[in-house]
Every structure is written in C-alpha cells, then in structure tokens.
Short mmCIF file of C-alpha atoms in Angstrom, two decimals:
data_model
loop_
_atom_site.label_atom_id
_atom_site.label_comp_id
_atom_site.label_asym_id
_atom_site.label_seq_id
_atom_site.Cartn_x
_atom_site.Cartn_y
_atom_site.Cartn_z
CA UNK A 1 205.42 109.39 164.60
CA UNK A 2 204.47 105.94 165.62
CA UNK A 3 201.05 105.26 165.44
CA UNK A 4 200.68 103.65 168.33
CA UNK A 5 202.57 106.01 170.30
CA UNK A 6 199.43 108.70 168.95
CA UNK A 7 197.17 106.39 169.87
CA UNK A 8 198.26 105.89 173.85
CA UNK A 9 199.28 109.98 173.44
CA UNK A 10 195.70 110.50 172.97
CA UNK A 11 194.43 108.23 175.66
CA UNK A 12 196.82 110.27 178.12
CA UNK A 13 195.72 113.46 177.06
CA UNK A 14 191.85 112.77 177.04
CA UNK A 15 192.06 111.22 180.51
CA UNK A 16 193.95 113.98 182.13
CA UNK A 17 192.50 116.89 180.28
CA UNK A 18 189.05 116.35 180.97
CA UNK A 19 189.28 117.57 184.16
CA UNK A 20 190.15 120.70 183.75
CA UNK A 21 187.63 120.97 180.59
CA UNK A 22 184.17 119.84 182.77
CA UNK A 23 184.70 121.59 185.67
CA UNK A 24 181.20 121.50 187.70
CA UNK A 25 181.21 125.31 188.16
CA UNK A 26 181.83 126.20 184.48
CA UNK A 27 182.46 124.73 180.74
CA UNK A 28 185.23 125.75 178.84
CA UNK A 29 184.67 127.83 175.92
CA UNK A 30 184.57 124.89 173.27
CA UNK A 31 183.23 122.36 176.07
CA UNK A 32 185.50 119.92 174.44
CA UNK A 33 186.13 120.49 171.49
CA UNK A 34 189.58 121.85 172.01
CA UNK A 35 190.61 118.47 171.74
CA UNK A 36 190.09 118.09 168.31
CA UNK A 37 192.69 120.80 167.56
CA UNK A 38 194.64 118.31 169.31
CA UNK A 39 194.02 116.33 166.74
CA UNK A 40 194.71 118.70 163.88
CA UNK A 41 197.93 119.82 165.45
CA UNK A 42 199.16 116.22 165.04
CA UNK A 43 197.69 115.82 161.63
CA UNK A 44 200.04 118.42 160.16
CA UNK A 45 203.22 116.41 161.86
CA UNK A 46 204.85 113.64 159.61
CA UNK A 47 202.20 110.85 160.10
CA UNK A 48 199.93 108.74 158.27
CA UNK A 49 196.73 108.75 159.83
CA UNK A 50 195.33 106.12 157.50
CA UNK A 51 196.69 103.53 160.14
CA UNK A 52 194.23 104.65 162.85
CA UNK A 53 191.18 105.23 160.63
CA UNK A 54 189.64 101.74 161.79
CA UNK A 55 189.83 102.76 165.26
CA UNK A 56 187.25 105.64 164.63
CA UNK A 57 184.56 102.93 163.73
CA UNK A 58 184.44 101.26 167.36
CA UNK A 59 183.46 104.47 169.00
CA UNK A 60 180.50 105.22 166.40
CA UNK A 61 179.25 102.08 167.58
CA UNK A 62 179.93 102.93 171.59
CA UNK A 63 178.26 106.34 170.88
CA UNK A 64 174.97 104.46 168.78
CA UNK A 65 174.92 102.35 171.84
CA UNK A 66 174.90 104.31 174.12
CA UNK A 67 172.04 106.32 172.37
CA UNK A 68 170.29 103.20 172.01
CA UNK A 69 170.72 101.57 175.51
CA UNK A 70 168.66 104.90 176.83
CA UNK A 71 165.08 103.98 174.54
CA UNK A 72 163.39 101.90 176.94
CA UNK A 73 160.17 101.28 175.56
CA UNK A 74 158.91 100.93 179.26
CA UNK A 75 160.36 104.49 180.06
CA UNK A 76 159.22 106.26 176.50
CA UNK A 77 155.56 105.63 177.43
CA UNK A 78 155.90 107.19 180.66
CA UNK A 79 156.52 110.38 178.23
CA UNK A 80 153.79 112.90 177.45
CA UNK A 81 152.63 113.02 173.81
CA UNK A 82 153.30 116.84 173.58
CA UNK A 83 157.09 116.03 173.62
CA UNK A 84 156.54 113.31 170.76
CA UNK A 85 154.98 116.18 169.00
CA UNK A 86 157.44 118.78 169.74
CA UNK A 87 160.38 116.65 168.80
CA UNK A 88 159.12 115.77 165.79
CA UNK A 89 158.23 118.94 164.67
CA UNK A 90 161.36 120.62 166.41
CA UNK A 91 163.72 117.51 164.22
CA UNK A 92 161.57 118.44 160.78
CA UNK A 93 161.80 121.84 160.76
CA UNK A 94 165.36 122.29 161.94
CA UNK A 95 166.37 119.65 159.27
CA UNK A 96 164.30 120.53 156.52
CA UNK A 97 164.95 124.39 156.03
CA UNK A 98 168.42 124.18 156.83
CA UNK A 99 168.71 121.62 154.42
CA UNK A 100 167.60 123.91 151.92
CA UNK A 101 170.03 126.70 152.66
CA UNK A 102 172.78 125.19 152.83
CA UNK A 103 172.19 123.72 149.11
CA UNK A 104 171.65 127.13 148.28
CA UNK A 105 175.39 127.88 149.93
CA UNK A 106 176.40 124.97 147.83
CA UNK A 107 176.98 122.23 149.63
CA UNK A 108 175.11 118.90 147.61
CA UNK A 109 174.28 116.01 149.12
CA UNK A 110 175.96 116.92 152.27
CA UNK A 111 173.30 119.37 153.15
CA UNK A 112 170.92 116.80 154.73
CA UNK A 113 173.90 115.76 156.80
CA UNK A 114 174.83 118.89 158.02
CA UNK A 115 171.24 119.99 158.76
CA UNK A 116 170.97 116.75 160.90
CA UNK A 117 173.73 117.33 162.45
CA UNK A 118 173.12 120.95 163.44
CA UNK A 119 169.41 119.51 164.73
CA UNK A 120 171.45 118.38 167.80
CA UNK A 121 171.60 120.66 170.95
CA UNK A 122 174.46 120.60 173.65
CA UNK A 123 172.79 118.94 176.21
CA UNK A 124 175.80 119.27 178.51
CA UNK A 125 175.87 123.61 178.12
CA UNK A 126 171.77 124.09 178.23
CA UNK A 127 171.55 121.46 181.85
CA UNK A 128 174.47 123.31 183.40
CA UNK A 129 172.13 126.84 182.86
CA UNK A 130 168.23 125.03 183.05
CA UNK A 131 169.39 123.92 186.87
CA UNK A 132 165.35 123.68 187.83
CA UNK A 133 163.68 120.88 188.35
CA UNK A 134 159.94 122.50 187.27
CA UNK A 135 157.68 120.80 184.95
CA UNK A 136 158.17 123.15 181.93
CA UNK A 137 162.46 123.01 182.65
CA UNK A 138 162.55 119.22 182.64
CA UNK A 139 160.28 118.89 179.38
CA UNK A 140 162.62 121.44 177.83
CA UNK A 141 165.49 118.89 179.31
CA UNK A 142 163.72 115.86 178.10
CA UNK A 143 163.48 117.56 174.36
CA UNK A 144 166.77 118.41 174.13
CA UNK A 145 168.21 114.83 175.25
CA UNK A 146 166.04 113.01 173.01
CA UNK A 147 167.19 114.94 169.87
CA UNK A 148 169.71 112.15 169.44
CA UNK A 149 166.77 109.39 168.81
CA UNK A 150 165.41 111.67 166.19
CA UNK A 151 168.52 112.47 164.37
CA UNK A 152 170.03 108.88 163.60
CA UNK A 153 166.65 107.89 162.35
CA UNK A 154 166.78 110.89 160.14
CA UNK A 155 170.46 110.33 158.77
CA UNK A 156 168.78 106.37 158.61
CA UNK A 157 166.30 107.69 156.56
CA UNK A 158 168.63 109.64 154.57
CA UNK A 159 170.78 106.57 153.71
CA UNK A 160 167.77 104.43 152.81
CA UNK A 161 167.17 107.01 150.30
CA UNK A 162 170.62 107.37 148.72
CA UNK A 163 170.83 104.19 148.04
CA UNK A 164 167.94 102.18 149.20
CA UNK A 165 168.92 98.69 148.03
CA UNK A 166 172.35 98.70 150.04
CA UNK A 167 170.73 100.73 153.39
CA UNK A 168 167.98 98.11 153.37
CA UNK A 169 168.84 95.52 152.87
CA UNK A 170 172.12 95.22 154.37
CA UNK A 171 171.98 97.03 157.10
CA UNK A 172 168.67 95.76 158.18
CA UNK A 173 170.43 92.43 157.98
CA UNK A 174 173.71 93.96 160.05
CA UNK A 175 170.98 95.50 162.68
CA UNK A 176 169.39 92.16 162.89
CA UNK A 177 172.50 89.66 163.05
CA UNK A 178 174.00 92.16 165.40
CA UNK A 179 171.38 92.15 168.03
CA UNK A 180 170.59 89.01 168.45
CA UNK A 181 174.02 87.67 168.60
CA UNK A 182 174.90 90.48 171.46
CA UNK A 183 171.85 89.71 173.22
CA UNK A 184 172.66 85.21 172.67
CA UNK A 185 175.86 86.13 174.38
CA UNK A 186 176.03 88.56 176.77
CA UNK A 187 172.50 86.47 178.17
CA UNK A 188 174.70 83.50 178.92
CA UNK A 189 177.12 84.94 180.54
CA UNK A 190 177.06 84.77 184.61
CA UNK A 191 179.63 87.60 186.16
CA UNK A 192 179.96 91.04 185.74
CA UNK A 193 183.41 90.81 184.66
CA UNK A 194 182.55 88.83 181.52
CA UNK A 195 179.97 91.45 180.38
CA UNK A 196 182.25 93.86 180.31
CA UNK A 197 184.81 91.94 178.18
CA UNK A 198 181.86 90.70 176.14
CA UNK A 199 180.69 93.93 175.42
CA UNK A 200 183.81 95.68 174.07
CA UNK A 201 184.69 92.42 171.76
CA UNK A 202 180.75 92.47 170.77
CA UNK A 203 181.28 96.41 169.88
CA UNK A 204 184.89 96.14 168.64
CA UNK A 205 183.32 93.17 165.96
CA UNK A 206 180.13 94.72 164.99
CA UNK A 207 181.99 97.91 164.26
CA UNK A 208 184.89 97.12 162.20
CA UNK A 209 182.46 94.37 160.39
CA UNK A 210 180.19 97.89 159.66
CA UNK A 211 183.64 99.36 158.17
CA UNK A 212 184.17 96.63 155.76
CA UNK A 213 180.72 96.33 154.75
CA UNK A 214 180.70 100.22 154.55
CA UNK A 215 177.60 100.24 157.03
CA UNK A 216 177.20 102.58 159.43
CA UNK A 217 178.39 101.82 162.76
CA UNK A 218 176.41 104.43 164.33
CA UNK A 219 172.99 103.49 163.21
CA UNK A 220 173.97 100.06 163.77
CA UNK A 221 175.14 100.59 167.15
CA UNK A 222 172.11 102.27 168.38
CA UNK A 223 169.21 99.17 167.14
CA UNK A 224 171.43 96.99 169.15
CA UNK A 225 171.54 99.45 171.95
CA UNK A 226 168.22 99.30 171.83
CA UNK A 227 167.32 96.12 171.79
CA UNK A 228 169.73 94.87 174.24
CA UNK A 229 167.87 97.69 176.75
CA UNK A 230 164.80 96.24 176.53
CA UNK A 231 165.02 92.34 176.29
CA UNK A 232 168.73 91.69 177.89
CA UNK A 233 168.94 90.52 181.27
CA UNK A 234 171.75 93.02 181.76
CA UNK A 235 170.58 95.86 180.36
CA UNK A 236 171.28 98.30 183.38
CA UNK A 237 174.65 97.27 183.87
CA UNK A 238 175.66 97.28 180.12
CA UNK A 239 174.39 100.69 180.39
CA UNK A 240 176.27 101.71 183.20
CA UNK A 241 179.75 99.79 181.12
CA UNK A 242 178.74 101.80 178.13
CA UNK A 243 177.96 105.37 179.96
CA UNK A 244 181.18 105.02 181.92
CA UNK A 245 184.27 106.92 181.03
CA UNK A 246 181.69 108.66 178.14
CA UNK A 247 183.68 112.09 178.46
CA UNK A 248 187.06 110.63 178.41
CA UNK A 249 186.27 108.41 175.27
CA UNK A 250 184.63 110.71 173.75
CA UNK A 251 187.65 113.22 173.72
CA UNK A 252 190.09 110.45 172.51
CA UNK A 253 187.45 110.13 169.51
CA UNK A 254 187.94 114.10 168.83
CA UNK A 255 191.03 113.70 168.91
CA UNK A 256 191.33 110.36 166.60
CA UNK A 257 188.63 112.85 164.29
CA UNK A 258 190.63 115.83 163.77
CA UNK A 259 194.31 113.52 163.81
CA UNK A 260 192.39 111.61 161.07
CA UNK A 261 190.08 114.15 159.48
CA UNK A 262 192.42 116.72 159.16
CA UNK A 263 191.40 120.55 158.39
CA UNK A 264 191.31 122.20 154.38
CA UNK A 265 190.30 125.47 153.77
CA UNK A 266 190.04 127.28 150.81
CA UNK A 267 189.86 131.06 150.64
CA UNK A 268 186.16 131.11 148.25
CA UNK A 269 184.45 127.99 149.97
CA UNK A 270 185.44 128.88 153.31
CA UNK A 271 183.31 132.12 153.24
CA UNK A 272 180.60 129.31 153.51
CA UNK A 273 181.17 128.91 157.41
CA UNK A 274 180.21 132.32 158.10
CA UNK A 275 176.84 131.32 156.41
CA UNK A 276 176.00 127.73 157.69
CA UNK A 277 176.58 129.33 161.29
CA UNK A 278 174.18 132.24 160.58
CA UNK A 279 171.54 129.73 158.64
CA UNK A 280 171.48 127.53 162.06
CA UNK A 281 171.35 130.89 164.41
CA UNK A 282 168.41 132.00 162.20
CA UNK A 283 166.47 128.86 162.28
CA UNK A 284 167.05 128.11 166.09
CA UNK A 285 165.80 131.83 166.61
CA UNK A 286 163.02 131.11 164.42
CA UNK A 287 161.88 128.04 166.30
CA UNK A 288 162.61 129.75 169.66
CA UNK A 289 160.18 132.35 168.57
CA UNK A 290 157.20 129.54 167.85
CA UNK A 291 157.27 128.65 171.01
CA UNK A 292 159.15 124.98 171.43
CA UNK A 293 161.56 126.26 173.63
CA UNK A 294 160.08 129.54 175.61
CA UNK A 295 161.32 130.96 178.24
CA UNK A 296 164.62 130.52 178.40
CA UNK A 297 167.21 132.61 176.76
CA UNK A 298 167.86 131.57 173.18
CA UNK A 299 172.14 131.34 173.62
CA UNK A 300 171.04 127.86 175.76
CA UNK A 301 170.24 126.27 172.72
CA UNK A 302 172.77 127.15 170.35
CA UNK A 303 175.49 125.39 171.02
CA UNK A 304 175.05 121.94 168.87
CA UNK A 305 177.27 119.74 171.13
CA UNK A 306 179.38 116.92 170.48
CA UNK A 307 176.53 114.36 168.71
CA UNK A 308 176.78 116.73 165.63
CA UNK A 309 180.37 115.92 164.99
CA UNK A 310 179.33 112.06 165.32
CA UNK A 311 176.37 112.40 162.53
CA UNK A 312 179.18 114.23 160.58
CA UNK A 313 181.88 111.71 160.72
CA UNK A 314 180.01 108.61 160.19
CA UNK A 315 178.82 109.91 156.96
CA UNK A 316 182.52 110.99 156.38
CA UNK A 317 183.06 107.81 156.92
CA UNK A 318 180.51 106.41 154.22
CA UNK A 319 182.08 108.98 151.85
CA UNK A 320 185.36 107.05 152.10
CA UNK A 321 186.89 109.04 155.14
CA UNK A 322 189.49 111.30 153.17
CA UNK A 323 191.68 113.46 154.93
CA UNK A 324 191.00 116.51 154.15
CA UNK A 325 187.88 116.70 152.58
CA UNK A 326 187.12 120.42 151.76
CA UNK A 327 183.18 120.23 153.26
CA UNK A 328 184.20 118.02 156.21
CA UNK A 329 186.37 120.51 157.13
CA UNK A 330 183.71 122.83 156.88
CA UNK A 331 181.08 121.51 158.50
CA UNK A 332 183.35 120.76 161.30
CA UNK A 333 184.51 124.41 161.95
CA UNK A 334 180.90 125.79 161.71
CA UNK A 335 179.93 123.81 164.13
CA UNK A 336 182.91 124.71 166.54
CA UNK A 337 181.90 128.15 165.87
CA UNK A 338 178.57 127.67 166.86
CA UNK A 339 179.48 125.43 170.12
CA UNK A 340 181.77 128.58 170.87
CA UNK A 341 178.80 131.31 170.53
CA UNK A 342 176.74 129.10 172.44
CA UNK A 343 178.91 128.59 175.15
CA UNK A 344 180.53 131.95 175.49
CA UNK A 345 176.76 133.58 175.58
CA UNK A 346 175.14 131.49 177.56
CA UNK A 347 178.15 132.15 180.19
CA UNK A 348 177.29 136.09 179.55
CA UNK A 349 173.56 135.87 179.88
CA UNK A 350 173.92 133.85 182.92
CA UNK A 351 176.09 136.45 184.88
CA UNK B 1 162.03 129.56 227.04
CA UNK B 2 159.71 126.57 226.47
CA UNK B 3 160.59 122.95 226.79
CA UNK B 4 159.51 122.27 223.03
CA UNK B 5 162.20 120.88 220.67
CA UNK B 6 162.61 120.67 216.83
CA UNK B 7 163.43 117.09 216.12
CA UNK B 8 164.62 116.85 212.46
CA UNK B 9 166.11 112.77 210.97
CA UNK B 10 167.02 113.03 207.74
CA UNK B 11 166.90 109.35 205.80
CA UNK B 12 169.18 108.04 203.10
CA UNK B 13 167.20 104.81 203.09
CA UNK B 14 163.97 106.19 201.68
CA UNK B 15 162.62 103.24 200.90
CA UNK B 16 162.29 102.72 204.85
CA UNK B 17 160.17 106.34 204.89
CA UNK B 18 157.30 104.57 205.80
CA UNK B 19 158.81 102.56 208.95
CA UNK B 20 160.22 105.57 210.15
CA UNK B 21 156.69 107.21 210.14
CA UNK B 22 155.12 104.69 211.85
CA UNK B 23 158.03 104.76 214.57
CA UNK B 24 157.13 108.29 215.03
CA UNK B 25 153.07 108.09 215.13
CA UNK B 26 153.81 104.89 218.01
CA UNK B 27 155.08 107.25 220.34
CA UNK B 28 152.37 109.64 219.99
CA UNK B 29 153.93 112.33 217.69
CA UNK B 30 151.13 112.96 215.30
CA UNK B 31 152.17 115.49 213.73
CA UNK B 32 155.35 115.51 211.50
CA UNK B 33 156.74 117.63 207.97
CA UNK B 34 158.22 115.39 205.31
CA UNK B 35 161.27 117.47 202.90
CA UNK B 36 162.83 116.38 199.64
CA UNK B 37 166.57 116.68 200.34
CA UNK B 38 169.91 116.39 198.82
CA UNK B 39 173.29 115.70 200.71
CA UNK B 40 175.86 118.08 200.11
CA UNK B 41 178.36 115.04 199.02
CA UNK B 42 175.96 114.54 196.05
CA UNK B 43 175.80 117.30 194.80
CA UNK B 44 179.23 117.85 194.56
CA UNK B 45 180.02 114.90 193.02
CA UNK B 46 176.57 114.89 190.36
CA UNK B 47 178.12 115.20 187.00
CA UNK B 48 176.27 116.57 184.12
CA UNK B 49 177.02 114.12 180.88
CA UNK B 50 177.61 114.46 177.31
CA UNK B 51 174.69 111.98 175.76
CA UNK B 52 173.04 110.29 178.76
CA UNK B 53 171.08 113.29 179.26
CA UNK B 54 167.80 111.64 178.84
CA UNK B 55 168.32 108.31 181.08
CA UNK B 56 169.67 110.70 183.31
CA UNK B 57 165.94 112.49 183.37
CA UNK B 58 163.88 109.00 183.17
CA UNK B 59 165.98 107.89 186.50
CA UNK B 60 165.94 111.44 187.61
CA UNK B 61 167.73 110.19 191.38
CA UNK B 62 167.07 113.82 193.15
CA UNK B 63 166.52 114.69 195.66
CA UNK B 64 167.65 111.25 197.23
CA UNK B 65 167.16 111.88 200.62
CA UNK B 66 164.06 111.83 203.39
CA UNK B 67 163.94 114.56 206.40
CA UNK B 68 161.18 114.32 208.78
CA UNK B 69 161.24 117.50 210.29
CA UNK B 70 158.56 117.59 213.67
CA UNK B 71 158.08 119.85 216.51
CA UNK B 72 158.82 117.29 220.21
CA UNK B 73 157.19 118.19 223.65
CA UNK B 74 160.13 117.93 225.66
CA UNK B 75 163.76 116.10 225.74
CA UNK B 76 162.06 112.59 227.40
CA UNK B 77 159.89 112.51 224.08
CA UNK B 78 162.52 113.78 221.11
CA UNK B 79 164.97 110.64 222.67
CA UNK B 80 162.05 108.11 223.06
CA UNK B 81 161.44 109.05 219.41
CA UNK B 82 164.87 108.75 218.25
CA UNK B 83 165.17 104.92 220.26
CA UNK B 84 162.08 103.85 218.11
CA UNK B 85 163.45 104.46 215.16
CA UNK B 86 167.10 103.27 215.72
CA UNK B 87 164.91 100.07 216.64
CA UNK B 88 163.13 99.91 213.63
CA UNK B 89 165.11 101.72 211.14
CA UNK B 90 168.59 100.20 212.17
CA UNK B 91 171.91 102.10 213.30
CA UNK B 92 172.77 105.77 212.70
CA UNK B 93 176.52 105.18 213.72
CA UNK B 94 176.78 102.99 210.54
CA UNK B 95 177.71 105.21 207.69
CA UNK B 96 174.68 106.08 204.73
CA UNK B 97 171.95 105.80 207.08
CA UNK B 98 171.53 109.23 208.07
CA UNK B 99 171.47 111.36 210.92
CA UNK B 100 169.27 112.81 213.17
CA UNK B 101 169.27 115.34 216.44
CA UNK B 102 166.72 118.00 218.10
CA UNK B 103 167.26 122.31 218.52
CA UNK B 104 165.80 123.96 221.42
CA UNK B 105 162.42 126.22 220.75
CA UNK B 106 162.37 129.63 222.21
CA UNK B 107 158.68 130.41 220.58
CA UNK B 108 155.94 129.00 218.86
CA UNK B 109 152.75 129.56 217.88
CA UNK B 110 150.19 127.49 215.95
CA UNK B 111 150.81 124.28 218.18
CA UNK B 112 149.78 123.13 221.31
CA UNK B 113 150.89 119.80 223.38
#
C-alpha cells in the first residue's frame, strides 16, 4: 500500500470517525483509542511504515504546543498555592513509586517513562462525570488539566539525566533558537491568514529539525508554546489555530502510532501488562485514599487519557522508533487497558 | 387576579449588565433579581476537549448569559421598562442580543407597589 494513500486514509477516517467516538452524551469505551487499532490493523498489511515515521514528529510538536500555549504566567498566578502543592506532590508520588515497580516487573530504563506517562489523567472521561461548577469540583478539574505541565518537565528532567550533556545543551539551544525565531516571525506578520500558514511551517521545521537532531519535539514544542503565550502579539489566536481540529489530529496521530509502532507480544513478558495496570490502579487508589482527589469516585481518575501515549512515543522516538519494540508494545496496551477500566466504570458508577 | 407582572430580559451582551440596570432603576423599578444563565444553543454545542482542559478552566466562559428577573406593577410599567432598555441597550429583533417579555401574577406576597 501506497504510503500516501495511508496517509490521506487516515485523515478520512479520523475526520469522520470522531463523531461518532465524542458523542456529548457518552464516550466510547476506549474514548479514542480505537483508532490506534486502526493503525495496527494496517501495520500487519504489506507496508513499510518507515516512510511515514517523520510525520509522527510534527504532531509531538502540535501536542507540546498546545500544552505550552495554555501556561500563561498571568493566568498561573491567579491559581491557589494548594494546587501547586497538590500537583507536585500528586506528579512525585505517582511517578516515583510506580517507577519502582515497574523495575521490579522488569522493565529498565523505561520505567520512569512509563510511570510519567501513567501520571496523566483523562481529562476528557473525569469533566464529562465532575459536571459541577463548585469550588472543590473545579480545583479537582484544574489538577487534573495541569498534569500535562508537570509531566513533560518530568520526562525533561529525565532526559537531562540520561544524558545530560546532549539534553542540555542542545536542547536548551533548540528551545531557545526555536522560540525566538517563532515569536520574530509570526510578530511581523499582519493577517490572520499568514499566522496560520506561519505556524504550521514554524511547527513542521522545528519538528523534523528535533528528529534529525534526535531532540524531542514534545518538550521542544511546549517552551515555545509557552513563550509565544506570553510575549506574542498573537498568542490567543495561535491558540485557537493550535486547539482547533485537536480531536481529529489527534486520532490521525493514533493512527500514524499504532500504523508505525506496530504491536509484539510475547507469551512471558506480556504477563507484565496485567501488572503495570494493577501497579497504576494501586497507586491511584492509594493517592485517592490521602486525600488529593476526595470525593469523587475513584473510576474518574483512572483512565490515563491520550497525553500518556504522547510521553510514550516521543521517548520511542528517542529510542530510535522501532517497529515493534517488545516494551512499547507493552506500555501501550496497559495503558489501553487502563483507559478501558476507566471508562467502562466510570459509565457504571455514574448510572 | 392582580395587575402585577413578572418581567424577566435575559442579556447575551453582559458586558452592557450595568446599562441595562440603570435603564431599569430610571423608570422607578427598584427592585430587580440578577441569574447566571446559559442558552440552550451553548450547551449543546460546548465540547469537552482532549488537552485544553485547563485554558478551558482559566477562561471558564459559563454561564454566558445575564437575566434580570423583576416583579412590574402593571402592563404601562413592564413596556415603559422594556422601551428604556431597547433605547439604551440596542435592538432585540437583531439576533444575539437577547430576549425579553413579562407573565401575568395571580399571587404574591412579600411585595408591595
């Protein structure tokens, strides 16, 4: 199959199934994620894949964006200190002892990844249940949709200290070069239309210059999102470019992921699904019960949401982005698992 | 049945709130209700999203909407009312203005004109 022809297939597809998937009055089971199996059913057709692995780059970059374009200094001092507090000890302990078990289930290095990647909380399934407006809903609200801040920093953190030389220095460099120069040009530009154009060849050349440099697009992404939010002239409508279509794009990226990632399972390691998705049930009960997130029923917050498969892939991506790479594959299902028990319960408890 | 009516405008220009208040207290209505509300269009139509949760909270747009809700002596008063603030406010035919209108009162009790 032509890639090209994959690549418009999956445009089709995300555009016209994501109305039946986010359907105001309910999710569907995966809230999603059914779209990647799109993408593994045409991974095991006859076609190389390899061809469309730079176009997974660009949309780490929209996603870091978009994350970005939402800190506005301005607006995060507005916030109460108890939710500076809560997040940060919400992100360290649901990073930290995680990360533990799942070295103990024997994944290596990985382990911080996953465990910052299964820090992140479905935003989408816990506001379609928290419907309230009261004080202590919105704070819960606010929590959860900050999560993202919090976790690139982490997996920032964790690729300063893999190799601290390289995440430095050159991606301080990349963060640097790549904000100024988005904020130098989409500031001189006078129409609408021309920030729009501007903005896709801005993220289309800061991501694919992250894939050559093997920096991450992501992290990247998000220090220009965030400085373009809070010294560009154009910061609300870049936000509004960048936020548009989010769903749709973000289903042709599941799709790209699982055409591109592909699924392995082996009979021993798989048995190690069954135990990241108890390990992250455990913790998020455990944290539930020390009172971050009381009073509300604990299914809200289990689903993980689509952010975890982005802090997954763009350290896939770091690793060299290898089809079929046996704790990818992994990590990936456990956290379809988990999006499915979250989903499916919450539904339950809700009736 | 008394000759008391329930005037109720409901404002999509909130910003204009204030004008509309003091189109109200010029024709001698003192007392008036103010409600948060949300038109049923937008609510519909408000989409939960994937990772703009938390701009969605910071701009938090609901509810939108202004109603003055305020109980009228009679019919002469309730459309007296309503030309003040068509005056001040602008049109109600033009569309995402608002609307407003009065109900009959058969009792009340706590109010007296």
């Amino acid at each position: 199959m032509n890639s090209s022809l994959v690549f418009v297939l999956a445009l089709i597809l995300a555009y016209t199934g994501v109305f039946f998937i986010f359907k105001r009055e309910r999710l569907t089971l995966l809230a999603g994620f059914e779209f990647l199996f799109i993408g593994y059913i045409l991974y095991f057709q006859d076609f190389d894949a390899s061809t469309l692995k730079p176009l997974l780059y660009p949309f780490l970059c929209w996603m870091g964006m978009l994350i970005g374009l939402q800190m506005r200094f301005s607006d995060l001092k507005k916030l109460p200190k108890s939710l500076y507090t809560t997040l940060i000890s919400f992100t360290l302990l649901t990073i930290i002892i995680p990360t533990g078990l799942f070295y103990l289930i024997g994944f290596s290095i990985q382990s911080v990844v996953m465990a910052i990647a299964c820090c992140s909380i479905c935003y989408r399934n816990t506001a379609h249940y928290i419907t309230n407006k009261e004080r202590h809903s919105r704070f819960v609200l606010f929590l959860i949709s900050a999560i993202p801040f919090a976790s690139i920093i982490a997996l920032l953190l964790f690729y300063i200290g893999t190799d601290p030389i390289r995440d430095i220095g050159i991606t301080l460099v990349f963060i640097v070069v790549s904000s100024i120069l988005s904020r130098a040009l989409l500031t001189s530009v006078q129409d609408k239309n021309s920030v729009i154009l501007l903005l896709i060849g801005l993220i289309l050349l800061v991501s694919e210059t992250c894939a050559v440099f093997d920096v991450s697009a992501l992290v990247v992404g998000f220090f220009v999102g965030i400085y373009l939010t809070n010294t560009c002239i154009w910061k609300t409508y870049i936000f509004r470019v960048v936020y548009h279509n989010e769903k749709q794009l973000f289903m042709v990226f599941l799709i790209l992921l699982g055409l591109m990632a592909g699924l392995k399972l082996e009979l021993l390691s798989a048995a190690r699904i069954p135990a990241v998705v108890l390990t992250v049930l455990a913790v998020r009960y455990f944290i539930l019960k020390f009172n971050f997130i009381a009073g509300f029923n604990y299914f809200y917050f289990v689903a993980p949401g689509g952010f975890a498969l982005v802090i997954l892939t763009d350290f896939w991506l770091k690793q060299g982005g290898i089809p079929g790479t046996l704790w990818f594959s992994e990590a990936t299902l456990s956290i379809v698992i988990l999006q499915l028990i979250g989903v499916l319960f919450s539904r339950q408890v809700s009736q | 049945m008394i000759s008391a009516k329930l005037f109720i405008c409901i404002i999509e220009k909130t910003e204009r709130l204030n004008d509309v208040l003091e189109a109200v207290v010029e024709c001698g209505v003192t007392r008036a209700s103010i409600v948060d509300v949300r038109g049923m269009f937008e609510y519909l139509t408000e989409e939960i999203p994937l990772f703009s949760g938390f701009k969605t909270l910071i701009d938090d747009p609901h509810p939108t909407n202004k109603m003055v809700i305020s109980v009228m002596k009679n019919d002469e008063k309730v459309q007296e009312v309503m030309d003040v603030i068509e005056e001040i406010y602008g049109d109600f035919a033009q569309p995402n203005t608002g609307i407003m209108f009065s109900l009959d009162i058969n009792t009340m009790r706590g109010l007296k004109f």
